[in-house]
């Protein structure tokens, strides 16, 4: 799974939780929780779907760091690479 | 449980201009930095409601009381550190609470019909998972939300946010978590459609 694919998975997952999401209008460095009006239940829903789709586990302590689109993609790519080795 | 005063309001029931007029400069700056209009309105409404409730509870006024923010986002009163405050919101409702005599206070509100799609094992203890499986579908829905709001309220009262995994906080049959005494949780209905959990201990 490369970074482009991970980005697509992230956007697809976000769109499931935020039905009116405009992926093209999403600033990759903006705070996702503010930008998309996500609360903690939304956040954990999204995180659990990342875990399922990428076959990884994401410790709760890492969730706060996945605060922007770019940070989320980078984190998931690292996590996926670590899981694959 | 210490005495806790809880108040809730529909976001649309609070006049935005009136709410804005009692906020501090710092709160207005924070609101202006928020790009999302709904998030901004909820923050403004929540802070105005909290200011009003604090003014009813302590010898201060809604405009004068100082409300600061801990690094993890929890509001607190620097001039009244022994008084706990907490805010929670859904998309259309804001809940605020004040506890005199303790800073260990957390509230959390959820819509009763909100579907919860997170696997129980991701956020519940093994005991809670077993208890959930024994319930009928209808009872399970409500219990899911009691568990979720209860865990959120306890972690807010601890001031740890999501850094404390929800799985480490057992809510049913009674609250069990490191540093949290038993019997600290109550649930109240905020109107027919919302459930509020309140966690507080001295």
CSV table of C-alpha atoms in Angstrom, one decimal:
chain,number,residue,atom,x,y,z
A,1,UNK,CA,0.0,0.0,0.0
A,2,UNK,CA,1.7,3.3,-1.1
A,3,UNK,CA,1.1,6.8,0.2
A,4,UNK,CA,-1.3,7.7,-2.6
A,5,UNK,CA,-3.4,4.7,-1.8
A,6,UNK,CA,-3.3,5.5,1.9
A,7,UNK,CA,-4.4,9.0,1.2
A,8,UNK,CA,-7.4,7.7,-0.9
A,9,UNK,CA,-8.4,5.4,2.0
A,10,UNK,CA,-8.2,8.3,4.5
A,11,UNK,CA,-10.4,10.5,2.3
A,12,UNK,CA,-12.8,7.7,1.7
A,13,UNK,CA,-13.1,7.0,5.4
A,14,UNK,CA,-13.5,10.6,6.3
A,15,UNK,CA,-16.3,10.9,3.7
A,16,UNK,CA,-18.2,8.1,5.4
A,17,UNK,CA,-18.2,9.9,8.7
A,18,UNK,CA,-18.6,13.5,7.2
A,19,UNK,CA,-21.2,13.1,4.4
A,20,UNK,CA,-20.8,16.6,3.0
A,21,UNK,CA,-17.0,16.4,2.8
A,22,UNK,CA,-15.3,18.1,-0.1
A,23,UNK,CA,-12.0,16.2,-0.5
A,24,UNK,CA,-10.6,18.7,-3.0
A,25,UNK,CA,-11.3,21.6,-0.6
A,26,UNK,CA,-9.6,20.0,2.4
A,27,UNK,CA,-6.4,21.9,3.4
A,28,UNK,CA,-3.9,19.1,4.1
A,29,UNK,CA,-2.4,21.1,7.0
A,30,UNK,CA,-5.7,22.2,8.6
A,31,UNK,CA,-6.8,20.7,11.9
A,32,UNK,CA,-9.2,18.0,10.9
A,33,UNK,CA,-11.3,18.1,14.1
A,34,UNK,CA,-12.0,21.8,13.7
A,35,UNK,CA,-12.2,21.7,9.9
A,36,UNK,CA,-14.6,18.8,9.7
A,37,UNK,CA,-16.3,19.3,13.1
A,38,UNK,CA,-15.3,15.9,14.4
A,39,UNK,CA,-15.9,14.9,18.0
A,40,UNK,CA,-14.2,12.1,19.9
A,41,UNK,CA,-16.8,9.5,18.7
A,42,UNK,CA,-16.2,10.5,15.1
A,43,UNK,CA,-12.5,10.4,15.7
A,44,UNK,CA,-12.5,6.9,17.2
A,45,UNK,CA,-14.9,5.7,14.5
A,46,UNK,CA,-12.4,6.9,11.8
A,47,UNK,CA,-9.4,5.4,13.7
A,48,UNK,CA,-11.1,2.0,14.0
A,49,UNK,CA,-11.8,1.9,10.3
A,50,UNK,CA,-8.2,2.8,9.5
A,51,UNK,CA,-7.2,-0.2,11.7
A,52,UNK,CA,-9.6,-2.5,9.9
A,53,UNK,CA,-8.7,-1.3,6.3
A,54,UNK,CA,-4.9,-1.2,6.8
A,55,UNK,CA,-4.7,-4.2,9.1
A,56,UNK,CA,-2.8,-2.2,11.8
A,57,UNK,CA,-3.5,-1.3,15.4
A,58,UNK,CA,-3.4,2.4,16.5
A,59,UNK,CA,-2.7,3.0,20.2
A,60,UNK,CA,-5.0,5.7,21.6
A,61,UNK,CA,-2.0,7.8,22.7
A,62,UNK,CA,-1.2,8.3,19.0
A,63,UNK,CA,-4.6,9.5,18.0
A,64,UNK,CA,-4.0,13.1,19.0
A,65,UNK,CA,-1.1,13.4,16.7
A,66,UNK,CA,-3.2,12.5,13.7
A,67,UNK,CA,-4.5,16.0,13.6
A,68,UNK,CA,-4.2,17.0,9.9
A,69,UNK,CA,-4.7,15.1,6.7
A,70,UNK,CA,-0.9,15.0,5.9
A,71,UNK,CA,0.0,14.0,9.5
A,72,UNK,CA,-2.6,11.2,9.3
A,73,UNK,CA,-1.3,9.9,6.0
A,74,UNK,CA,2.3,10.0,7.2
A,75,UNK,CA,1.5,8.2,10.4
A,76,UNK,CA,-0.6,5.5,8.7
A,77,UNK,CA,2.1,4.9,6.1
A,78,UNK,CA,4.7,4.5,8.8
A,79,UNK,CA,2.5,2.2,10.8
A,80,UNK,CA,1.6,0.1,7.8
A,81,UNK,CA,5.3,-0.2,6.9
A,82,UNK,CA,6.2,-1.3,10.4
A,83,UNK,CA,3.3,-3.8,10.4
A,84,UNK,CA,4.5,-5.3,7.1
A,85,UNK,CA,8.1,-6.0,8.2
B,1,UNK,CA,-20.8,12.9,44.8
B,2,UNK,CA,-20.1,16.7,45.3
B,3,UNK,CA,-22.9,19.1,44.4
B,4,UNK,CA,-22.9,19.6,40.7
B,5,UNK,CA,-25.1,22.1,38.8
B,6,UNK,CA,-25.8,21.1,35.2
B,7,UNK,CA,-27.5,23.2,32.6
B,8,UNK,CA,-28.3,22.5,28.9
B,9,UNK,CA,-29.6,24.5,26.0
B,10,UNK,CA,-30.2,24.1,22.3
B,11,UNK,CA,-27.5,25.9,20.5
B,12,UNK,CA,-30.1,27.9,18.5
B,13,UNK,CA,-31.9,28.9,21.7
B,14,UNK,CA,-29.1,31.3,22.8
B,15,UNK,CA,-28.9,34.7,21.1
B,16,UNK,CA,-25.4,34.7,19.4
B,17,UNK,CA,-25.0,38.5,19.9
B,18,UNK,CA,-25.8,38.3,23.6
B,19,UNK,CA,-23.5,35.3,24.0
B,20,UNK,CA,-20.7,37.1,22.2
B,21,UNK,CA,-21.2,40.2,24.4
B,22,UNK,CA,-20.2,38.3,27.6
B,23,UNK,CA,-17.1,36.5,26.3
B,24,UNK,CA,-13.6,37.5,27.1
B,25,UNK,CA,-11.2,38.9,24.5
B,26,UNK,CA,-9.3,35.6,24.5
B,27,UNK,CA,-12.5,33.7,23.9
B,28,UNK,CA,-13.4,36.0,21.0
B,29,UNK,CA,-10.0,35.5,19.4
B,30,UNK,CA,-10.3,31.8,19.8
B,31,UNK,CA,-13.8,31.8,18.2
B,32,UNK,CA,-12.5,34.0,15.3
B,33,UNK,CA,-9.7,31.5,14.7
B,34,UNK,CA,-12.3,28.7,14.2
B,35,UNK,CA,-13.0,28.3,10.6
B,36,UNK,CA,-16.1,26.1,10.9
B,37,UNK,CA,-19.2,28.2,11.6
B,38,UNK,CA,-21.0,25.5,13.5
B,39,UNK,CA,-18.0,24.8,15.8
B,40,UNK,CA,-17.6,28.5,16.4
B,41,UNK,CA,-21.2,29.0,17.3
B,42,UNK,CA,-21.2,26.0,19.7
B,43,UNK,CA,-18.0,27.3,21.4
B,44,UNK,CA,-19.5,30.8,21.8
B,45,UNK,CA,-22.8,29.4,23.1
B,46,UNK,CA,-21.0,26.9,25.5
B,47,UNK,CA,-18.8,29.6,27.0
B,48,UNK,CA,-21.6,32.1,27.4
B,49,UNK,CA,-23.7,29.4,29.1
B,50,UNK,CA,-20.8,28.4,31.3
B,51,UNK,CA,-20.2,32.0,32.3
B,52,UNK,CA,-23.8,32.4,33.3
B,53,UNK,CA,-23.8,29.3,35.4
B,54,UNK,CA,-20.6,30.2,37.1
B,55,UNK,CA,-22.0,33.6,38.0
B,56,UNK,CA,-25.0,32.0,39.6
B,57,UNK,CA,-22.7,29.7,41.6
B,58,UNK,CA,-19.8,31.9,42.7
B,59,UNK,CA,-19.5,35.5,43.8
B,60,UNK,CA,-18.5,36.8,40.4
B,61,UNK,CA,-20.2,38.0,37.2
B,62,UNK,CA,-20.5,36.3,33.9
B,63,UNK,CA,-18.4,38.9,32.2
B,64,UNK,CA,-15.7,39.1,34.9
B,65,UNK,CA,-15.0,35.5,35.6
B,66,UNK,CA,-11.7,34.3,34.1
B,67,UNK,CA,-11.8,31.0,32.3
B,68,UNK,CA,-8.5,29.5,31.2
B,69,UNK,CA,-7.7,26.4,29.2
B,70,UNK,CA,-5.4,23.6,30.2
B,71,UNK,CA,-3.0,22.3,27.6
B,72,UNK,CA,-5.3,19.4,26.8
B,73,UNK,CA,-8.3,21.7,26.4
B,74,UNK,CA,-10.1,21.4,29.7
B,75,UNK,CA,-11.5,24.8,30.9
B,76,UNK,CA,-10.7,25.9,34.4
B,77,UNK,CA,-11.2,28.9,36.7
B,78,UNK,CA,-7.8,30.3,37.7
B,79,UNK,CA,-9.4,32.5,40.4
B,80,UNK,CA,-11.5,29.6,41.7
B,81,UNK,CA,-9.3,26.5,41.3
B,82,UNK,CA,-11.5,24.6,43.8
B,83,UNK,CA,-14.5,25.0,41.5
B,84,UNK,CA,-14.7,22.5,38.6
B,85,UNK,CA,-16.2,23.4,35.2
B,86,UNK,CA,-17.0,21.3,32.2
B,87,UNK,CA,-18.6,21.7,28.8
B,88,UNK,CA,-19.9,19.3,26.3
B,89,UNK,CA,-21.8,19.6,23.0
B,90,UNK,CA,-23.5,17.7,20.3
B,91,UNK,CA,-24.2,19.3,17.0
B,92,UNK,CA,-27.3,21.1,18.3
B,93,UNK,CA,-27.0,21.1,22.1
B,94,UNK,CA,-24.6,22.4,24.7
B,95,UNK,CA,-24.3,21.2,28.2
B,96,UNK,CA,-22.3,23.0,31.0
B,97,UNK,CA,-21.6,22.0,34.6
B,98,UNK,CA,-20.1,23.6,37.7
B,99,UNK,CA,-19.0,21.7,40.8
B,100,UNK,CA,-18.1,23.7,43.9
B,101,UNK,CA,-15.3,22.2,46.0
B,102,UNK,CA,-13.6,20.0,43.4
B,103,UNK,CA,-11.9,20.4,40.1
B,104,UNK,CA,-12.6,16.7,39.3
B,105,UNK,CA,-15.6,17.3,37.1
B,106,UNK,CA,-16.5,16.1,33.6
B,107,UNK,CA,-19.8,16.1,31.6
B,108,UNK,CA,-20.6,14.5,28.3
B,109,UNK,CA,-23.7,14.7,26.2
B,110,UNK,CA,-24.9,12.5,23.3
B,111,UNK,CA,-28.0,12.2,21.2
B,112,UNK,CA,-29.8,9.0,22.2
B,113,UNK,CA,-30.4,8.0,18.6
B,114,UNK,CA,-26.8,8.4,17.5
B,115,UNK,CA,-25.5,5.2,16.0
B,116,UNK,CA,-22.2,3.9,17.4
B,117,UNK,CA,-20.1,2.1,14.9
B,118,UNK,CA,-16.9,1.5,16.8
B,119,UNK,CA,-16.3,-2.2,17.7
B,120,UNK,CA,-17.0,-2.6,21.4
B,121,UNK,CA,-13.6,-4.3,22.0
B,122,UNK,CA,-11.9,-1.1,20.8
B,123,UNK,CA,-13.2,1.0,23.7
B,124,UNK,CA,-14.9,-1.2,26.3
B,125,UNK,CA,-13.4,-3.5,28.9
B,126,UNK,CA,-13.9,-7.3,28.6
B,127,UNK,CA,-16.5,-7.1,31.4
B,128,UNK,CA,-18.4,-4.4,29.6
B,129,UNK,CA,-18.2,-6.3,26.3
B,130,UNK,CA,-19.8,-9.4,27.9
B,131,UNK,CA,-22.5,-7.3,29.6
B,132,UNK,CA,-23.4,-5.6,26.3
B,133,UNK,CA,-23.7,-9.0,24.5
B,134,UNK,CA,-26.3,-10.1,27.0
B,135,UNK,CA,-28.7,-7.2,26.3
B,136,UNK,CA,-31.5,-7.0,23.8
B,137,UNK,CA,-30.8,-4.7,20.8
B,138,UNK,CA,-32.9,-1.9,22.2
B,139,UNK,CA,-31.3,-2.0,25.7
B,140,UNK,CA,-27.8,-2.3,24.1
B,141,UNK,CA,-28.2,0.9,22.2
B,142,UNK,CA,-28.9,2.9,25.3
B,143,UNK,CA,-26.2,1.1,27.3
B,144,UNK,CA,-23.7,1.8,24.5
B,145,UNK,CA,-24.3,5.5,25.0
B,146,UNK,CA,-24.2,5.3,28.8
B,147,UNK,CA,-20.8,3.6,28.5
B,148,UNK,CA,-19.5,6.1,26.0
B,149,UNK,CA,-20.7,9.2,27.8
B,150,UNK,CA,-19.7,7.8,31.1
B,151,UNK,CA,-16.1,7.1,30.0
B,152,UNK,CA,-15.8,10.5,28.3
B,153,UNK,CA,-17.1,12.2,31.5
B,154,UNK,CA,-14.6,10.3,33.6
B,155,UNK,CA,-11.6,11.1,31.3
B,156,UNK,CA,-12.7,14.7,31.2
B,157,UNK,CA,-12.8,14.8,35.0
B,158,UNK,CA,-9.3,13.3,35.1
B,159,UNK,CA,-8.1,15.9,32.6
B,160,UNK,CA,-6.4,13.3,30.4
B,161,UNK,CA,-8.6,13.5,27.3
B,162,UNK,CA,-8.2,10.7,24.8
B,163,UNK,CA,-4.7,10.0,26.1
B,164,UNK,CA,-6.3,7.8,28.7
B,165,UNK,CA,-7.7,4.9,26.6
B,166,UNK,CA,-11.4,4.6,27.0
B,167,UNK,CA,-10.7,0.9,27.5
B,168,UNK,CA,-8.9,1.7,30.8
B,169,UNK,CA,-12.0,3.2,32.3
B,170,UNK,CA,-14.6,0.6,33.3
B,171,UNK,CA,-17.9,2.3,33.8
B,172,UNK,CA,-20.3,-0.6,34.5
B,173,UNK,CA,-21.4,-2.0,36.9
B,174,UNK,CA,-19.4,0.7,38.6
B,175,UNK,CA,-16.6,3.1,37.7
B,176,UNK,CA,-13.2,1.6,37.9
B,177,UNK,CA,-10.1,3.4,36.7
B,178,UNK,CA,-6.7,4.3,38.2
B,179,UNK,CA,-7.1,7.3,40.4
B,180,UNK,CA,-10.9,7.4,40.3
B,181,UNK,CA,-13.0,6.5,43.3
B,182,UNK,CA,-16.1,4.4,42.9
B,183,UNK,CA,-19.6,5.9,42.6
B,184,UNK,CA,-18.6,9.0,40.8
B,185,UNK,CA,-21.0,8.8,37.8
B,186,UNK,CA,-24.6,9.8,37.2
B,187,UNK,CA,-26.6,9.9,34.1
B,188,UNK,CA,-29.4,12.4,33.5
B,189,UNK,CA,-31.7,12.9,30.5
B,190,UNK,CA,-31.4,16.3,28.9
B,191,UNK,CA,-34.8,16.4,27.3
B,192,UNK,CA,-36.3,13.4,25.5
B,193,UNK,CA,-33.4,13.0,23.0
B,194,UNK,CA,-30.2,13.5,24.8
B,195,UNK,CA,-28.3,11.7,27.5
B,196,UNK,CA,-25.8,13.4,29.8
B,197,UNK,CA,-23.2,11.7,32.0
B,198,UNK,CA,-21.7,13.6,34.9
B,199,UNK,CA,-18.6,12.4,36.7
B,200,UNK,CA,-17.4,14.3,39.9
B,201,UNK,CA,-15.4,13.4,42.9
B,202,UNK,CA,-13.8,15.4,45.8
